[in-house]
Amino acid sequence: MGTGSSPCASCKLLRRRCAKDCIFAPYFPPDDPHKFAIVHKVFGASNVSKMLQELPIQQRADAVSSLVYEANARVRDPVYGCVGAISFLQNQVSQLQMQLAVAQAEILCIQMQQEPVPCNLPTTLMEPDQLDKLPFSTSNNNSNHNNNFNNNLQQYLSFASSSSSIMQDPVKRESLWT
C-alpha cells in the first residue's frame, strides 16, 4: 500500500486493492489523484505499469514526471503534445532574437549618427618637408609626382579633419527597418 492505509491514486481510480508492492504507489500519492488520472487517460494504466517495470528504480520518478508532463501536453494539444509547445517556444525565441538584433542595429546606427567617427589620421596638417619623410614617398628625382601626391594628401587630411565638424540633424534619423 502507498502511504498509511489509503490506497494510491492509481488503485483508487482503477477501484482495486492497493498491494504492498504496487508499482504506482511511490509515484502517484492518494492526495494527488489528477496526476494519475491524466496519465491513465493518455497512456493507459497497463502501458505505464510496463514502462515503469522496465526501468531501474532510480529512474522511475523522472519517468513519471515526464509522463505527467507529456500527458498534460497531449490533453492541451492532442496532435503534437509537448513537441508543439517546444516548437512554439523555439519560434518565439527566434522572433525575439530577431527583434533584439534589429533593436541593436538601430541603436548602433543612432550611436554612429551622434558620435563623431574616430579618426587615426593626424589632426594637424603636415608641412611639405615632413611629407617627404613618410615611408610611402618616392625618391627626389620624381619631384613632380611627389608634389602632386603631397598636395592630394594635404587636401585629404584637411578634409578628414574638417569633416568631423559636420552637424547632422538629430530629428532626421531614420530606422533601416521601418
C-alpha positions as a printed NumPy array, in Angstrom:
array([[  0.   ,   0.   ,   0.   ],
       [  1.055,   3.594,  -0.544],
       [  1.185,   5.929,   2.424],
       [ -0.6  ,   4.669,   5.518],
       [ -3.847,   2.777,   4.928],
       [ -5.081,   4.843,   1.988],
       [ -4.686,   3.304,  -1.472],
       [ -2.566,   5.151,  -4.059],
       [ -4.233,   7.371,  -6.653],
       [ -3.992,   4.741,  -9.38 ],
       [ -5.595,   1.975,  -7.301],
       [ -8.291,   4.375,  -6.152],
       [ -9.097,   5.421,  -9.736],
       [ -8.989,   1.844, -11.012],
       [-11.036,   0.683,  -7.979],
       [ -8.718,  -2.059,  -6.972],
       [ -6.963,  -3.08 ,  -3.808],
       [ -3.525,  -1.425,  -3.421],
       [ -0.869,  -4.099,  -2.76 ],
       [  2.317,  -3.597,  -0.741],
       [  4.426,  -3.79 ,  -3.878],
       [  2.155,  -1.576,  -6.004],
       [  4.361,  -0.07 ,  -8.693],
       [  2.26 ,   3.135,  -8.798],
       [  2.163,   3.871,  -5.035],
       [  5.539,   5.709,  -4.722],
       [  4.795,   7.971,  -7.698],
       [  1.041,   8.602,  -7.55 ],
       [  0.129,   9.516,  -3.948],
       [ -3.53 ,   9.448,  -2.844],
       [ -3.609,  13.217,  -2.271],
       [ -2.983,  13.94 ,  -5.997],
       [ -5.483,  11.814,  -7.962],
       [ -5.464,  14.124, -11.003],
       [ -1.818,  13.244, -11.683],
       [ -2.595,   9.579, -12.349],
       [ -5.95 ,  10.29 , -13.976],
       [ -4.386,  12.296, -16.779],
       [ -1.546,   9.792, -17.316],
       [ -4.066,   6.941, -17.381],
       [ -6.292,   8.81 , -19.838],
       [ -3.437,   9.384, -22.309],
       [ -1.219,   6.303, -21.917],
       [ -3.328,   3.721, -20.078],
       [ -2.508,   2.106, -16.726],
       [ -1.178,  -1.086, -18.288],
       [  1.298,   0.746, -20.536],
       [  2.509,   2.955, -17.684],
       [  2.953,  -0.124, -15.489],
       [  5.022,  -1.863, -18.18 ],
       [  7.187,   1.24 , -18.725],
       [  7.881,   1.611, -15.007],
       [  8.732,  -2.093, -14.578],
       [ 11.305,  -1.922, -17.385],
       [ 13.145,   1.   , -15.783],
       [ 15.611,   0.891, -12.886],
       [ 14.086,   2.161,  -9.623],
       [ 16.289,   5.303,  -9.569],
       [ 14.918,   6.428, -12.967],
       [ 11.229,   5.821, -12.317],
       [ 10.484,   9.145, -10.602],
       [ 11.91 ,  11.054, -13.587],
       [  9.941,   8.846, -15.971],
       [  6.688,   9.513, -14.097],
       [  7.42 ,  13.234, -14.142],
       [  7.964,  13.068, -17.92 ],
       [  4.795,  11.03 , -18.428],
       [  2.746,  13.543, -16.452],
       [  4.22 ,  16.427, -18.453],
       [  3.593,  14.7  , -21.791],
       [  0.066,  13.695, -20.759],
       [ -0.778,  17.296, -19.826],
       [  0.656,  18.479, -23.139],
       [ -1.331,  15.831, -25.049],
       [ -4.568,  16.944, -23.392],
       [ -3.898,  20.54 , -24.475],
       [ -2.615,  19.593, -27.942],
       [ -3.633,  16.043, -28.933],
       [ -1.655,  16.053, -32.194],
       [  1.743,  17.459, -31.23 ],
       [  1.809,  17.225, -27.424],
       [  4.9  ,  18.695, -25.827],
       [  6.627,  18.911, -29.226],
       [  4.047,  21.534, -30.197],
       [  4.84 ,  23.535, -27.056],
       [  8.572,  23.233, -27.693],
       [  8.172,  24.33 , -31.331],
       [  6.04 ,  27.29 , -30.27 ],
       [  8.653,  28.37 , -27.717],
       [ 11.501,  27.931, -30.207],
       [  9.667,  30.112, -32.736],
       [  9.05 ,  32.708, -30.054],
       [ 12.75 ,  32.704, -29.093],
       [ 13.702,  33.066, -32.763],
       [ 11.345,  36.037, -33.222],
       [ 12.65 ,  37.689, -30.054],
       [ 16.25 ,  37.182, -31.19 ],
       [ 15.371,  38.846, -34.497],
       [ 13.729,  41.777, -32.698],
       [ 16.79 ,  42.079, -30.456],
       [ 19.128,  42.127, -33.465],
       [ 17.016,  44.822, -35.124],
       [ 16.991,  46.916, -31.955],
       [ 20.765,  46.535, -31.531],
       [ 21.319,  47.564, -35.154],
       [ 19.111,  50.625, -34.693],
       [ 20.993,  51.572, -31.519],
       [ 24.272,  51.212, -33.393],
       [ 23.003,  53.416, -36.233],
       [ 21.845,  56.075, -33.784],
       [ 25.169,  55.962, -31.938],
       [ 27.073,  56.282, -35.197],
       [ 24.979,  59.324, -36.146],
       [ 25.525,  61.008, -32.77 ],
       [ 29.22 ,  60.328, -32.225],
       [ 31.965,  61.672, -34.46 ],
       [ 33.853,  58.944, -36.262],
       [ 37.208,  58.395, -34.543],
       [ 39.955,  59.05 , -36.999],
       [ 43.525,  57.842, -36.592],
       [ 44.768,  60.448, -39.04 ],
       [ 46.733,  63.435, -37.702],
       [ 44.511,  66.408, -36.875],
       [ 47.082,  68.987, -37.908],
       [ 48.429,  69.359, -41.407],
       [ 51.959,  68.244, -42.077],
       [ 54.463,  70.542, -43.641],
       [ 55.649,  69.575, -47.141],
       [ 59.128,  68.713, -45.855],
       [ 57.578,  66.284, -43.312],
       [ 55.627,  64.572, -46.073],
       [ 58.85 ,  63.701, -47.88 ],
       [ 59.954,  61.7  , -44.848],
       [ 56.896,  59.433, -44.926],
       [ 57.69 ,  55.81 , -45.849],
       [ 55.477,  55.905, -48.955],
       [ 57.111,  58.947, -50.535],
       [ 59.117,  58.398, -53.708],
       [ 62.647,  59.435, -54.48 ],
       [ 63.643,  63.055, -55.161],
       [ 64.126,  62.544, -58.901],
       [ 60.35 ,  62.238, -59.254],
       [ 59.611,  65.56 , -57.56 ],
       [ 56.633,  66.495, -59.768],
       [ 54.856,  63.272, -58.898],
       [ 55.852,  63.782, -55.261],
       [ 54.367,  67.284, -55.145],
       [ 51.07 ,  66.114, -56.656],
       [ 50.896,  63.313, -54.162],
       [ 51.693,  65.652, -51.264],
       [ 49.054,  68.148, -52.391],
       [ 46.455,  65.402, -52.658],
       [ 47.418,  64.075, -49.235],
       [ 47.162,  67.553, -47.693],
       [ 43.72 ,  68.04 , -49.218],
       [ 42.619,  64.665, -47.901],
       [ 43.968,  65.389, -44.419],
       [ 42.323,  68.798, -44.285],
       [ 39.028,  67.282, -45.444],
       [ 39.232,  64.449, -42.893],
       [ 39.913,  66.844, -40.026],
       [ 37.122,  69.238, -41.086],
       [ 34.502,  66.588, -41.87 ],
       [ 34.041,  65.757, -38.183],
       [ 32.562,  69.208, -37.663],
       [ 29.59 ,  68.5  , -39.953],
       [ 26.404,  68.592, -37.895],
       [ 23.574,  66.185, -38.566],
       [ 20.006,  66.979, -37.732],
       [ 19.002,  64.521, -34.958],
       [ 15.319,  64.802, -35.963],
       [ 16.017,  63.314, -39.407],
       [ 17.175,  59.912, -38.088],
       [ 15.579,  57.057, -39.923],
       [ 15.297,  53.445, -38.993],
       [ 16.623,  50.977, -41.526],
       [ 13.795,  48.506, -40.841],
       [ 10.637,  50.611, -40.695]])
